[in-house]
mmCIF file with all atom_site columns, C-alpha atoms in Angstrom:
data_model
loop_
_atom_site.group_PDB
_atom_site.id
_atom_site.type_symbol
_atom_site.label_atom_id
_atom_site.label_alt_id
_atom_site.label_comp_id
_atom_site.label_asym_id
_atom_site.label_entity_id
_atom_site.label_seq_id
_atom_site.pdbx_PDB_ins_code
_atom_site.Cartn_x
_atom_site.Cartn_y
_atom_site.Cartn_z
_atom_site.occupancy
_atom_site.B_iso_or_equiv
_atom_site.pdbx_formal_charge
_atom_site.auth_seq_id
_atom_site.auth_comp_id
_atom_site.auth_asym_id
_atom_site.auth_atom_id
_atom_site.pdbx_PDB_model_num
ATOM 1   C CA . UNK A 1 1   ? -40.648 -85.454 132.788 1.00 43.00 ? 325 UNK A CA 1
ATOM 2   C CA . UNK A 1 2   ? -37.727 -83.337 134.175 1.00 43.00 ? 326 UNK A CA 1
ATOM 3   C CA . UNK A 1 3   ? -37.350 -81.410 131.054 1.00 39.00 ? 327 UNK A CA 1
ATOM 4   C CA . UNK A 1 4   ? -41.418 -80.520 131.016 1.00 40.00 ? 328 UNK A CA 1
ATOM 5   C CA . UNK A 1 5   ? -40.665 -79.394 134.265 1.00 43.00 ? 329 UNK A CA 1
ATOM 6   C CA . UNK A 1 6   ? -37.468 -77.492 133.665 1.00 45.00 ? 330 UNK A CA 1
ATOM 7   C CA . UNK A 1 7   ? -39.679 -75.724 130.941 1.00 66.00 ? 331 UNK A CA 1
ATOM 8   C CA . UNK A 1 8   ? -42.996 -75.159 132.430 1.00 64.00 ? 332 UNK A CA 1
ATOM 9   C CA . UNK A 1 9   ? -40.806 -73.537 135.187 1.00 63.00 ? 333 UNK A CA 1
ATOM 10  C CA . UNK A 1 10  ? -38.760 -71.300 132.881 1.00 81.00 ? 334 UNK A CA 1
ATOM 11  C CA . UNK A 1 11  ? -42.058 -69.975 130.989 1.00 86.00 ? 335 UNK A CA 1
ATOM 12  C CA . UNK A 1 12  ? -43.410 -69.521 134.293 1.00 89.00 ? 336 UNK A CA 1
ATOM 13  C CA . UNK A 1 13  ? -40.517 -67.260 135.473 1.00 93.00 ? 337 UNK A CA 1
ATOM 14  C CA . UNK A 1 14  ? -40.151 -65.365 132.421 1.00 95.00 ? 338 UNK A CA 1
ATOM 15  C CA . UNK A 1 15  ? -43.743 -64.242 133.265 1.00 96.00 ? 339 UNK A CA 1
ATOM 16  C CA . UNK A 1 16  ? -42.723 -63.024 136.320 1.00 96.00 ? 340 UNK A CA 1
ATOM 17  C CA . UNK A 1 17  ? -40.011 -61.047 134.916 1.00 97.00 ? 341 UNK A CA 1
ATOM 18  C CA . UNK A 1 18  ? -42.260 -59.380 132.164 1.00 98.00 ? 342 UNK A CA 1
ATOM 19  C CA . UNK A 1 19  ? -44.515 -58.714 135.241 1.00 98.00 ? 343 UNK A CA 1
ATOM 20  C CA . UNK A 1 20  ? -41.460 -57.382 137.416 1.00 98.00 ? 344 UNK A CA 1
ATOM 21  C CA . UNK A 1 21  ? -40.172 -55.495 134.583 1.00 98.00 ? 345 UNK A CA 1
ATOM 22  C CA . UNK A 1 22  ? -44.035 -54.125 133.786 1.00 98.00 ? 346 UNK A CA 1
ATOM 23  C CA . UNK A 1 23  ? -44.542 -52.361 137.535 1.00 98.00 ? 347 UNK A CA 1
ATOM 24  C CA . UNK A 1 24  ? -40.985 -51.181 137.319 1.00 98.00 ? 348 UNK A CA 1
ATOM 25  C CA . UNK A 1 25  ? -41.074 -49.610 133.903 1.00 98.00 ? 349 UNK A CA 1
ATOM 26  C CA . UNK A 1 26  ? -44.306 -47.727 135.360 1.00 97.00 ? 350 UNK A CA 1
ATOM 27  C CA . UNK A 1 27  ? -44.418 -44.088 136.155 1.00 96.00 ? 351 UNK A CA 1
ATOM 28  C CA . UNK A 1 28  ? -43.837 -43.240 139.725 1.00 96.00 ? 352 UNK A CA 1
ATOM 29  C CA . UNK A 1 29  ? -46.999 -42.269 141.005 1.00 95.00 ? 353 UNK A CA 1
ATOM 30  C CA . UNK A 1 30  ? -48.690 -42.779 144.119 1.00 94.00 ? 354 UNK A CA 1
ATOM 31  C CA . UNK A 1 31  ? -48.808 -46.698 143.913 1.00 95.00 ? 355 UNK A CA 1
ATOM 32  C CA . UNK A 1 32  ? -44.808 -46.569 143.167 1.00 96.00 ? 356 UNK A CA 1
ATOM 33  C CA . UNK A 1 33  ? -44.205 -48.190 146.511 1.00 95.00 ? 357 UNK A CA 1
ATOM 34  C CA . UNK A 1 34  ? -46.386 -50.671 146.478 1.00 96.00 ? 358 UNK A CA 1
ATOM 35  C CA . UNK A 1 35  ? -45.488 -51.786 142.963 1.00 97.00 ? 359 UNK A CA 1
ATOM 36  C CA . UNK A 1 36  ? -41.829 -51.859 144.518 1.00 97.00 ? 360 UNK A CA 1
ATOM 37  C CA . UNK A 1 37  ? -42.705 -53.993 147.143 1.00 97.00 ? 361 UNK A CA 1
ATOM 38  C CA . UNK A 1 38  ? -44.971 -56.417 144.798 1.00 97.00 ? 362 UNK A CA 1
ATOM 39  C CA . UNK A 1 39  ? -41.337 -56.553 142.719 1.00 98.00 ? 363 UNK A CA 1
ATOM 40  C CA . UNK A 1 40  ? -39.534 -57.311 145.511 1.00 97.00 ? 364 UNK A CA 1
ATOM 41  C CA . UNK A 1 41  ? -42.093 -60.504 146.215 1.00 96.00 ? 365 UNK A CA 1
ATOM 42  C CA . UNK A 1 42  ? -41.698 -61.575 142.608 1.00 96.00 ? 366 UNK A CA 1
ATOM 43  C CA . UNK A 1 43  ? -38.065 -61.771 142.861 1.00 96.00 ? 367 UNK A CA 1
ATOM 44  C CA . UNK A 1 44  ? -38.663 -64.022 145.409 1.00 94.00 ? 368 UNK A CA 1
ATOM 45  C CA . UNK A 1 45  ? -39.385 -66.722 142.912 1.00 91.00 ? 369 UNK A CA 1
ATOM 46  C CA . UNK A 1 46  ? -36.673 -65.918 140.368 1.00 93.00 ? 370 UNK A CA 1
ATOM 47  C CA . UNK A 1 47  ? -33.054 -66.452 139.973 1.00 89.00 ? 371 UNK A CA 1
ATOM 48  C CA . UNK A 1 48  ? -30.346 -65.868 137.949 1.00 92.00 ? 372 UNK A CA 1
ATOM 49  C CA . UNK A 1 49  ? -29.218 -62.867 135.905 1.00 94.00 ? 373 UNK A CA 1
ATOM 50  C CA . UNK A 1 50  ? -32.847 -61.681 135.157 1.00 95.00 ? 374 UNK A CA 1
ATOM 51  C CA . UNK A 1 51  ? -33.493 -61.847 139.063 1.00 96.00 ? 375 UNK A CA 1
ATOM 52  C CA . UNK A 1 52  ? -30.261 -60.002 139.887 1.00 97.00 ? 376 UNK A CA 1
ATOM 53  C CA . UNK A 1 53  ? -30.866 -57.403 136.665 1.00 98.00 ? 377 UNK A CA 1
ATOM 54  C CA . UNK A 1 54  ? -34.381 -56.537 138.258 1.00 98.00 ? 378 UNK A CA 1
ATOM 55  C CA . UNK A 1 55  ? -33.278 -56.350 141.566 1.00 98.00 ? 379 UNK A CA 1
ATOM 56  C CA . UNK A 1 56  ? -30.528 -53.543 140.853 1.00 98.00 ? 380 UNK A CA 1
ATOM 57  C CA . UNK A 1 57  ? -33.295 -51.161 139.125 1.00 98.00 ? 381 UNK A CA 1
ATOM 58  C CA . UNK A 1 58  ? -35.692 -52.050 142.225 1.00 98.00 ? 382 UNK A CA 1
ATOM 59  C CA . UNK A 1 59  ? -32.829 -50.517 144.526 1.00 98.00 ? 383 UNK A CA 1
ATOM 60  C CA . UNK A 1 60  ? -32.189 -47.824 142.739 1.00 97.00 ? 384 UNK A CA 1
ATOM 61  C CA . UNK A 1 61  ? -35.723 -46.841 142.621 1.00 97.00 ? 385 UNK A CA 1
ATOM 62  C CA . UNK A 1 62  ? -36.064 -47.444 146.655 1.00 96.00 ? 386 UNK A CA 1
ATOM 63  C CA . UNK A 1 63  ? -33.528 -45.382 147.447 1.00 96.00 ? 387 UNK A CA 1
ATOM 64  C CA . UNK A 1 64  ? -35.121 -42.226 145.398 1.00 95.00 ? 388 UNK A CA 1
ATOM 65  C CA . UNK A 1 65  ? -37.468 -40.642 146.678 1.00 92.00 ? 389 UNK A CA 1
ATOM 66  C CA . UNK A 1 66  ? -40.938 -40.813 144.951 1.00 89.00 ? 390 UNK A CA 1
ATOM 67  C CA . UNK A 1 67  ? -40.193 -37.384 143.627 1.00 93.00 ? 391 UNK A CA 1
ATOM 68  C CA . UNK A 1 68  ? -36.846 -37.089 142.565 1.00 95.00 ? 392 UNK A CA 1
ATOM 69  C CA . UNK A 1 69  ? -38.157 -40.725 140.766 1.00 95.00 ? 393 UNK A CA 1
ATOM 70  C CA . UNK A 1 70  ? -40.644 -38.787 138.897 1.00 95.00 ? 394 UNK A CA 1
ATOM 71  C CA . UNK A 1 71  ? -39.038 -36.360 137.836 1.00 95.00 ? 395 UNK A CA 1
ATOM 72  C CA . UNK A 1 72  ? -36.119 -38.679 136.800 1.00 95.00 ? 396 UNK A CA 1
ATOM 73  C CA . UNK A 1 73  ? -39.050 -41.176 134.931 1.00 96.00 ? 397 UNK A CA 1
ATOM 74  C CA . UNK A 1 74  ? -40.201 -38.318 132.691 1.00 94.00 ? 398 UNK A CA 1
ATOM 75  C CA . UNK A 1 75  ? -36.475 -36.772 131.941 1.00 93.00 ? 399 UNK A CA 1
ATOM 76  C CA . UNK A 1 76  ? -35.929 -39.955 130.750 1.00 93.00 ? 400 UNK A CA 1
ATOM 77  C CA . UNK A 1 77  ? -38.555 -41.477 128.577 1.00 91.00 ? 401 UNK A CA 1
ATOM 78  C CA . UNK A 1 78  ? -40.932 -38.357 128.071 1.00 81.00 ? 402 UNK A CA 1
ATOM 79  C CA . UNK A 1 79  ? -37.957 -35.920 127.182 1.00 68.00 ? 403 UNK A CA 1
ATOM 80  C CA . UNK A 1 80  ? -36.058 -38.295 125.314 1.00 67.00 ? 404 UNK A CA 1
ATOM 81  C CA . UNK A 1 81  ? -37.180 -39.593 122.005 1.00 71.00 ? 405 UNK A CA 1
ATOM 82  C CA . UNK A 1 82  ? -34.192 -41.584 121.587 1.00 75.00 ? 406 UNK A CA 1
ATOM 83  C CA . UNK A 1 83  ? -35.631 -43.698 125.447 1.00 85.00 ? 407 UNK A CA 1
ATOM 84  C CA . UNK A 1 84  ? -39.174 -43.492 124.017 1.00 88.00 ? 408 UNK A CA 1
ATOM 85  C CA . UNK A 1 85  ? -40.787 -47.178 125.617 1.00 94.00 ? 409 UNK A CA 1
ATOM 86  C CA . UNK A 1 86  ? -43.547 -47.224 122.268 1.00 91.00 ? 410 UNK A CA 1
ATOM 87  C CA . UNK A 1 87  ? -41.991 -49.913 120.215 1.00 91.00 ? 411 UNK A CA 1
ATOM 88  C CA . UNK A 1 88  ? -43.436 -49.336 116.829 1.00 87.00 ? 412 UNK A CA 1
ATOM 89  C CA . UNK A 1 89  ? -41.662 -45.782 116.888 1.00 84.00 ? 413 UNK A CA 1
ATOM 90  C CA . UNK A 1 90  ? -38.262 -47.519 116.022 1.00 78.00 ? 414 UNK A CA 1
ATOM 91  C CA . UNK A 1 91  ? -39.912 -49.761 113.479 1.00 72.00 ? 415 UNK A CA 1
ATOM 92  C CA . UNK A 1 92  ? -42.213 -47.402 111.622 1.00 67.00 ? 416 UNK A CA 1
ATOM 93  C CA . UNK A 1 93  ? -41.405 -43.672 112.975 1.00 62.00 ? 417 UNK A CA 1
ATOM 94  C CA . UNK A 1 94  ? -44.012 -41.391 112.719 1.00 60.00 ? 418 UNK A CA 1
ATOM 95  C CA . UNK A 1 95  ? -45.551 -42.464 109.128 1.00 56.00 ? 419 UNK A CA 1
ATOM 96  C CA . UNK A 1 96  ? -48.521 -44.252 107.818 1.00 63.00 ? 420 UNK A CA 1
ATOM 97  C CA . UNK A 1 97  ? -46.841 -47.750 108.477 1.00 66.00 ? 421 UNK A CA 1
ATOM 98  C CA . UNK A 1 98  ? -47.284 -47.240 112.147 1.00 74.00 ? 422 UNK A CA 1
ATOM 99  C CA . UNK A 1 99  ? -50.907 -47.446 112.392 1.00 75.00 ? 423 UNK A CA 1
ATOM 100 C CA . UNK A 1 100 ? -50.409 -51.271 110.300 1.00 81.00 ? 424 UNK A CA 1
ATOM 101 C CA . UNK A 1 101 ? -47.906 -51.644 113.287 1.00 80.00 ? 425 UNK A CA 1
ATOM 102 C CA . UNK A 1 102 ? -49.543 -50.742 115.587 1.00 87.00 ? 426 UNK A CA 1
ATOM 103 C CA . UNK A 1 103 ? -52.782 -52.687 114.649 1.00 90.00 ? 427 UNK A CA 1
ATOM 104 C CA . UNK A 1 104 ? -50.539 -55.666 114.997 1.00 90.00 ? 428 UNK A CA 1
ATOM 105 C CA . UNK A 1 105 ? -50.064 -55.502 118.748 1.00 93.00 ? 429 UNK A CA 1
ATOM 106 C CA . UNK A 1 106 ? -54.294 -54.479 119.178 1.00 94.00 ? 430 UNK A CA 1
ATOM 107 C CA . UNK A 1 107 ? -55.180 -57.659 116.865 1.00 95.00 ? 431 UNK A CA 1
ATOM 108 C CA . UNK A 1 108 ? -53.004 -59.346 119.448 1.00 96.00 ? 432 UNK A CA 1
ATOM 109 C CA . UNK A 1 109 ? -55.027 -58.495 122.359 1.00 96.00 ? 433 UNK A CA 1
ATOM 110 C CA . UNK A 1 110 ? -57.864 -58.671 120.736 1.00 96.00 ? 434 UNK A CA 1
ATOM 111 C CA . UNK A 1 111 ? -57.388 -62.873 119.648 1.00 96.00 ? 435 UNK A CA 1
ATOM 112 C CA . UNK A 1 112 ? -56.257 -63.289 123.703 1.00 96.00 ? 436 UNK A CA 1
ATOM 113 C CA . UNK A 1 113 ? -60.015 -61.803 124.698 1.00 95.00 ? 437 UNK A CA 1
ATOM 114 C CA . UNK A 1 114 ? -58.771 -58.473 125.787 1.00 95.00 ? 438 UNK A CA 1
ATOM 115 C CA . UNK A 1 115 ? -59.429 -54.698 124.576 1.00 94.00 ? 439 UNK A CA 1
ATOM 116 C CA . UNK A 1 116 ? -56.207 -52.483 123.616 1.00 92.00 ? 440 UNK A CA 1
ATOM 117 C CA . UNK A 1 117 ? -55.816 -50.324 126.533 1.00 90.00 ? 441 UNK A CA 1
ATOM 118 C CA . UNK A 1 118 ? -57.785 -46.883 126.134 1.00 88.00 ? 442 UNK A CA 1
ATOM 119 C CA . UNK A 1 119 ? -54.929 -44.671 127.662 1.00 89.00 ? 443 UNK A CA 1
ATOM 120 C CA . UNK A 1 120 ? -52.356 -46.093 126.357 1.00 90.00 ? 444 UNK A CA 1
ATOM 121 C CA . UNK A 1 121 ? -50.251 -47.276 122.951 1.00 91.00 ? 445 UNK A CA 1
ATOM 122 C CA . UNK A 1 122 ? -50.879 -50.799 122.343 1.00 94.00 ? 446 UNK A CA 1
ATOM 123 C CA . UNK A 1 123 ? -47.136 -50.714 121.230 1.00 94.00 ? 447 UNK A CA 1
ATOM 124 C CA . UNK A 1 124 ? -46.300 -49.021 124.704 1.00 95.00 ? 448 UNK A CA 1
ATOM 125 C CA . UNK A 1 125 ? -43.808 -51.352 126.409 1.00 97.00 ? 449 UNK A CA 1
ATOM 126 C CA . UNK A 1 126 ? -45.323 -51.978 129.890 1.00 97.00 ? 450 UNK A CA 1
ATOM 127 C CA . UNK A 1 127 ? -48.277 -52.995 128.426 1.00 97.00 ? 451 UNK A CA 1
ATOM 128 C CA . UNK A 1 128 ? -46.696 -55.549 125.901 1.00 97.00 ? 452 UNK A CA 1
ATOM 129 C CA . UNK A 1 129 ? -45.275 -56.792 129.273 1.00 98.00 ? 453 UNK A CA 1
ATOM 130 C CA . UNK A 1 130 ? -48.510 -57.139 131.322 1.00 97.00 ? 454 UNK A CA 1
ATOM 131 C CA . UNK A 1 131 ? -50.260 -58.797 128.252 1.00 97.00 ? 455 UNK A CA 1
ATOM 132 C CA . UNK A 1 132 ? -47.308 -61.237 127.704 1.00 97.00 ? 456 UNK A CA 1
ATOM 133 C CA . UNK A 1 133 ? -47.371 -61.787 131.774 1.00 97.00 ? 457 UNK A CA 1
ATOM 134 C CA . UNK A 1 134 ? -51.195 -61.843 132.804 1.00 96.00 ? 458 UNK A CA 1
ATOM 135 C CA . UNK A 1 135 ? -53.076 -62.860 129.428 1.00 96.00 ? 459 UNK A CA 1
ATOM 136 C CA . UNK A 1 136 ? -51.267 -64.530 126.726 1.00 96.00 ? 460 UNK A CA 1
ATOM 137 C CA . UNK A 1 137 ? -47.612 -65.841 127.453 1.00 95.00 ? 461 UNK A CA 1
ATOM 138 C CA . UNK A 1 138 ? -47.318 -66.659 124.269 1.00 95.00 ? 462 UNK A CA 1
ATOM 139 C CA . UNK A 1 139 ? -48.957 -63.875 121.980 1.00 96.00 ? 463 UNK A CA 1
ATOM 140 C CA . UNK A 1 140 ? -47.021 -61.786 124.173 1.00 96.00 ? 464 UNK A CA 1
ATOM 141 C CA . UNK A 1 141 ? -43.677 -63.484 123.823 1.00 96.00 ? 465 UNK A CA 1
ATOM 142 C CA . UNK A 1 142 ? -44.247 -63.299 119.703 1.00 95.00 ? 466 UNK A CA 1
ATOM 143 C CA . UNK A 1 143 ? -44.388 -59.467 120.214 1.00 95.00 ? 467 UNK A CA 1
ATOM 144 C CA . UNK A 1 144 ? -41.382 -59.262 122.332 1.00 96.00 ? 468 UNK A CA 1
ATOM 145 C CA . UNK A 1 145 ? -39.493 -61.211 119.873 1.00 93.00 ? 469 UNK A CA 1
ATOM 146 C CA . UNK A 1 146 ? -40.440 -59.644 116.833 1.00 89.00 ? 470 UNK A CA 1
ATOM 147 C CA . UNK A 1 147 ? -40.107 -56.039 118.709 1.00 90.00 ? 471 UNK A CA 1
ATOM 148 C CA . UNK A 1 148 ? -36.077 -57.328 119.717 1.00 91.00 ? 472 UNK A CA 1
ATOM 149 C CA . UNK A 1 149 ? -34.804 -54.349 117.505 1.00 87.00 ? 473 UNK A CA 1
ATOM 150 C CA . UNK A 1 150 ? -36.829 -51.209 119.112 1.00 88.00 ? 474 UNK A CA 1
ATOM 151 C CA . UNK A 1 151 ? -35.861 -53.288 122.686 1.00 93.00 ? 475 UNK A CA 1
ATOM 152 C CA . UNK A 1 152 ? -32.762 -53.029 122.187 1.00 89.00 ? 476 UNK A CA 1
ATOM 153 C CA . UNK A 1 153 ? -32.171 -49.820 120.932 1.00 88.00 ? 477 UNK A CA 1
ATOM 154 C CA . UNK A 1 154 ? -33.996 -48.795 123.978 1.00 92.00 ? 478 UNK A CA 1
ATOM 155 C CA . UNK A 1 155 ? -31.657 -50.978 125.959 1.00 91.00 ? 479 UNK A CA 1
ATOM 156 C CA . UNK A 1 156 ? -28.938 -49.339 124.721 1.00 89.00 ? 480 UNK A CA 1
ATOM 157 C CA . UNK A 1 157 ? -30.018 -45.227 125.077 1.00 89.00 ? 481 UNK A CA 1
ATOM 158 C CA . UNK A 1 158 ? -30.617 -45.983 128.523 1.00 95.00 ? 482 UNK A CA 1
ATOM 159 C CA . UNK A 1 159 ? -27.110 -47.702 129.248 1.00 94.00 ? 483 UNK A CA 1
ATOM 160 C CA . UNK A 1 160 ? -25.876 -44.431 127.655 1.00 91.00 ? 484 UNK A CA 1
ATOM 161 C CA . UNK A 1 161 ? -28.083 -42.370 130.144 1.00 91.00 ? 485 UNK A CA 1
ATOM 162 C CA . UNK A 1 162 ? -26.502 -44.527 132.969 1.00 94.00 ? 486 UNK A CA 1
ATOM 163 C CA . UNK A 1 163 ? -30.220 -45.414 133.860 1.00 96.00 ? 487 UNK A CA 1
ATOM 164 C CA . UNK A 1 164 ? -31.441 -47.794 136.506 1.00 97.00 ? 488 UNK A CA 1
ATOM 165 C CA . UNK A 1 165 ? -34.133 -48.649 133.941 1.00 97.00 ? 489 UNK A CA 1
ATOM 166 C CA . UNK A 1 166 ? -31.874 -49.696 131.551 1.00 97.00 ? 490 UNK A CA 1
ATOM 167 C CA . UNK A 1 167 ? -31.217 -53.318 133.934 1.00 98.00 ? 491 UNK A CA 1
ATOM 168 C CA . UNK A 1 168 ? -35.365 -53.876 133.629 1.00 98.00 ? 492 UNK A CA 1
ATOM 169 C CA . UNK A 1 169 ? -34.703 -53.737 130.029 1.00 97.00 ? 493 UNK A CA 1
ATOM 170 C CA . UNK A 1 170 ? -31.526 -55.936 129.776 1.00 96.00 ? 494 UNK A CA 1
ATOM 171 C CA . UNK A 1 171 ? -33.691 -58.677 132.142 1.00 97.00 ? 495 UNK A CA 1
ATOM 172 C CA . UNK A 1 172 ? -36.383 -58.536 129.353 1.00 97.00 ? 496 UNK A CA 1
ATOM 173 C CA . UNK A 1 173 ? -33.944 -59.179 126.527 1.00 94.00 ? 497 UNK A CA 1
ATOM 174 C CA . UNK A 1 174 ? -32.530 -62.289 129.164 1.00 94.00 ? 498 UNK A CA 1
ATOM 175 C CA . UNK A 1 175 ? -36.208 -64.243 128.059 1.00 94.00 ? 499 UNK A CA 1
ATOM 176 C CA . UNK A 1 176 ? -35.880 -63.848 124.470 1.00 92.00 ? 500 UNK A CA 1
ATOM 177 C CA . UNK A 1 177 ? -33.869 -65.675 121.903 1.00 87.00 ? 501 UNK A CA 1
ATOM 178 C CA . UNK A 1 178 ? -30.458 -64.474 121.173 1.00 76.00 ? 502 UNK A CA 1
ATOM 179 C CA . UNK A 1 179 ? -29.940 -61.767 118.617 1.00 64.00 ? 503 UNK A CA 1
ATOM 180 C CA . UNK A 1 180 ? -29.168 -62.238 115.097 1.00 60.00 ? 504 UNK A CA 1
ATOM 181 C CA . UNK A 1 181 ? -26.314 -60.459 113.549 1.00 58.00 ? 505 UNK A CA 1
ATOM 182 C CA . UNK A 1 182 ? -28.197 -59.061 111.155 1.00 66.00 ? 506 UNK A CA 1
ATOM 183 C CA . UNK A 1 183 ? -30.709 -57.585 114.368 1.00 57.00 ? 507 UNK A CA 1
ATOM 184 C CA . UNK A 1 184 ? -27.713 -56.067 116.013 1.00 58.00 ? 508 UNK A CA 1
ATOM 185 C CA . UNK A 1 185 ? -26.965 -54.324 112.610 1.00 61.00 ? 509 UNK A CA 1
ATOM 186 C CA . UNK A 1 186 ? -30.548 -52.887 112.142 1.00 62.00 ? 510 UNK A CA 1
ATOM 187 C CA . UNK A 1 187 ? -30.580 -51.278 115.791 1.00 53.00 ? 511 UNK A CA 1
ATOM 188 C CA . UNK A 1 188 ? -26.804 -49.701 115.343 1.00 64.00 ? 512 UNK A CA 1
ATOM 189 C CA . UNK A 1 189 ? -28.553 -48.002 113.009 1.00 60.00 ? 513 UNK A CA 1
ATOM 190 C CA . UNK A 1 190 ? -31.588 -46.748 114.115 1.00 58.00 ? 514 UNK A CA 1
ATOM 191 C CA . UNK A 1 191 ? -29.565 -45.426 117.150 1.00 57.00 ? 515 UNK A CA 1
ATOM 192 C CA . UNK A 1 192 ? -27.548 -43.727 114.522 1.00 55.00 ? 516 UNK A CA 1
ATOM 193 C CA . UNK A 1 193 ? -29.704 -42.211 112.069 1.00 58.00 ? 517 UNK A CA 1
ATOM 194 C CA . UNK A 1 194 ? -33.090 -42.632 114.116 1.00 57.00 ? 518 UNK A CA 1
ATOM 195 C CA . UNK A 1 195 ? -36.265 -44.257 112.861 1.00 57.00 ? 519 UNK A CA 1
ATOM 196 C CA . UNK A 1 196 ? -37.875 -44.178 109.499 1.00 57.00 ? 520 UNK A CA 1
ATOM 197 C CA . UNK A 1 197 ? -39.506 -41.121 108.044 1.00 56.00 ? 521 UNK A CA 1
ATOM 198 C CA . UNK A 1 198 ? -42.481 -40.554 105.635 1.00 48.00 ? 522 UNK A CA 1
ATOM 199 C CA . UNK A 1 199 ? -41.494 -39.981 102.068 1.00 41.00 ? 523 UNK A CA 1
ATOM 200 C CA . UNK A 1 200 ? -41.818 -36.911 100.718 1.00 36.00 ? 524 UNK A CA 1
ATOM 201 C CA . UNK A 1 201 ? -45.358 -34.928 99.876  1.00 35.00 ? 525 UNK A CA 1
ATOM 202 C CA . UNK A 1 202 ? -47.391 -37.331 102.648 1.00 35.00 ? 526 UNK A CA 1
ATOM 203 C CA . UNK A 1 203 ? -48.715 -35.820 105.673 1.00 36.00 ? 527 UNK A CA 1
ATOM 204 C CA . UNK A 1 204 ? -47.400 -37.640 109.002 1.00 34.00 ? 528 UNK A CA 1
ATOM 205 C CA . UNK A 1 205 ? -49.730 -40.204 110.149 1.00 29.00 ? 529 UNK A CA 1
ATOM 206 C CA . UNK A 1 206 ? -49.638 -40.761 114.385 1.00 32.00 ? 530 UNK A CA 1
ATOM 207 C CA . UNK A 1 207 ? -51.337 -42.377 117.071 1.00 33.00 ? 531 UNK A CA 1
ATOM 208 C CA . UNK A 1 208 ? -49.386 -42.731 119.935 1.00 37.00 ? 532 UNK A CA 1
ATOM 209 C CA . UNK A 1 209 ? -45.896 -41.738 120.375 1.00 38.00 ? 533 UNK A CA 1
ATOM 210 C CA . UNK A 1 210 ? -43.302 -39.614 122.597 1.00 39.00 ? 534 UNK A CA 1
ATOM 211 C CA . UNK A 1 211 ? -43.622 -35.810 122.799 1.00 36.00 ? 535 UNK A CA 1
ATOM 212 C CA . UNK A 1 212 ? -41.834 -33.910 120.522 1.00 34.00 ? 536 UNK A CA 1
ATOM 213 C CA . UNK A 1 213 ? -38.207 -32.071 122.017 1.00 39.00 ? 537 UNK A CA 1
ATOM 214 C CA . UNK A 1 214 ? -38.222 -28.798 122.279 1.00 38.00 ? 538 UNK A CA 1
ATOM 215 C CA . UNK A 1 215 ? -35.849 -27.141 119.497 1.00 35.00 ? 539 UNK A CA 1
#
């Protein structure tokens, strides 16, 4: 009975840090402070290194101003290809493959009873989080896990950026199994040599994905 317990607990709490990680990973607009503050509750119920990875990016981000924040947000994951939150952009690039990956993460939602967001990537981090957190604990975890590359490669450009973000990242990877070696081998080289690219004499094929840098 105590070990159904332990676990029921655990599952529960890594739902509240998918849904802590979720508000915080969201662009600072004008319900940044009260996402902050429903963060801050949520911590509340957690402990240990997630807990005290989440809190660090929660202080950071409450002692910027909702400006600076923004501004910071898009430098970060709009500017930077290399920080880009869609997962399937490590995994697939911008080539025909990604619309089969990204169909993956829809067909998810889809089996739980929900649309794919409208506005949004399916793929798009954040929303992998809220699905895992509010709908489907479990769909969602299976897309976390078998998305551990792209997360970490993310985790890793933002430790290079020295970005509060990248803590909200590094708390995700805390509710997932550890990495394999050959995982850690496949995202030291996408951060290398990038994602995949179409082969030669096919046209592109994108839905989603980050903006394109300028030169």
């Amino acid at each position: 009975m105590r070990l159904l317990t332990r676990t029921k607990r655990t599952r529960l709490q890594d739902r509240a840090v998918w849904q802590a990680a979720s508000l915080l990973l969201a662009y600072p607009d004008e319900q940044h402070s009260r996402r902050l503050d429903t963060v801050a509750g949520l911590l509340e119920h957690l402990d240990g290194k997630p807990a005290e990875l989440l809190g660090r990016t929660l202080t950071a981000l409450r002692k910027t101003d909702p400006l600076t924040a923004a501004t910071a947000y898009v430098d970060t994951f709009d500017m930077r290809r290399r920080a880009t939150m869609y997962l399937t952009y490590w995994t697939a690039g911008d080539t025909r493959n990604r619309g089969m990956a990204m169909l993956a993460f829809s067909s998810a939602y889809r089996r739980a009873g929900v649309e794919p967001p409208r506005n949004e990537g399916p793929d798009y981090l954040p929303v992998v989080l809220e699905f895992a957190a509010t709908v489907d604990a479990e769909s969602g975890r299976r897309l976390l896990v078998a998305n551990r590359v792209p997360i970490d490669v993310l985790a890793t450009a933002l430790a290079a950026a020295d970005s509060p973000y990248a803590h909200t990242i590094a708390a995700v990877a805390e509710t997932l199994p550890a990495v394999s070696d050959q995982q850690v081998k496949r995202a030291r080289e996408l951060v290398e040599t990038g994602p995949p690219t179409e082969s030669v004499g096919l046209q592109p094929y994108s839905l989603t994905g980050p903006p394109r840098e300028e030169g």
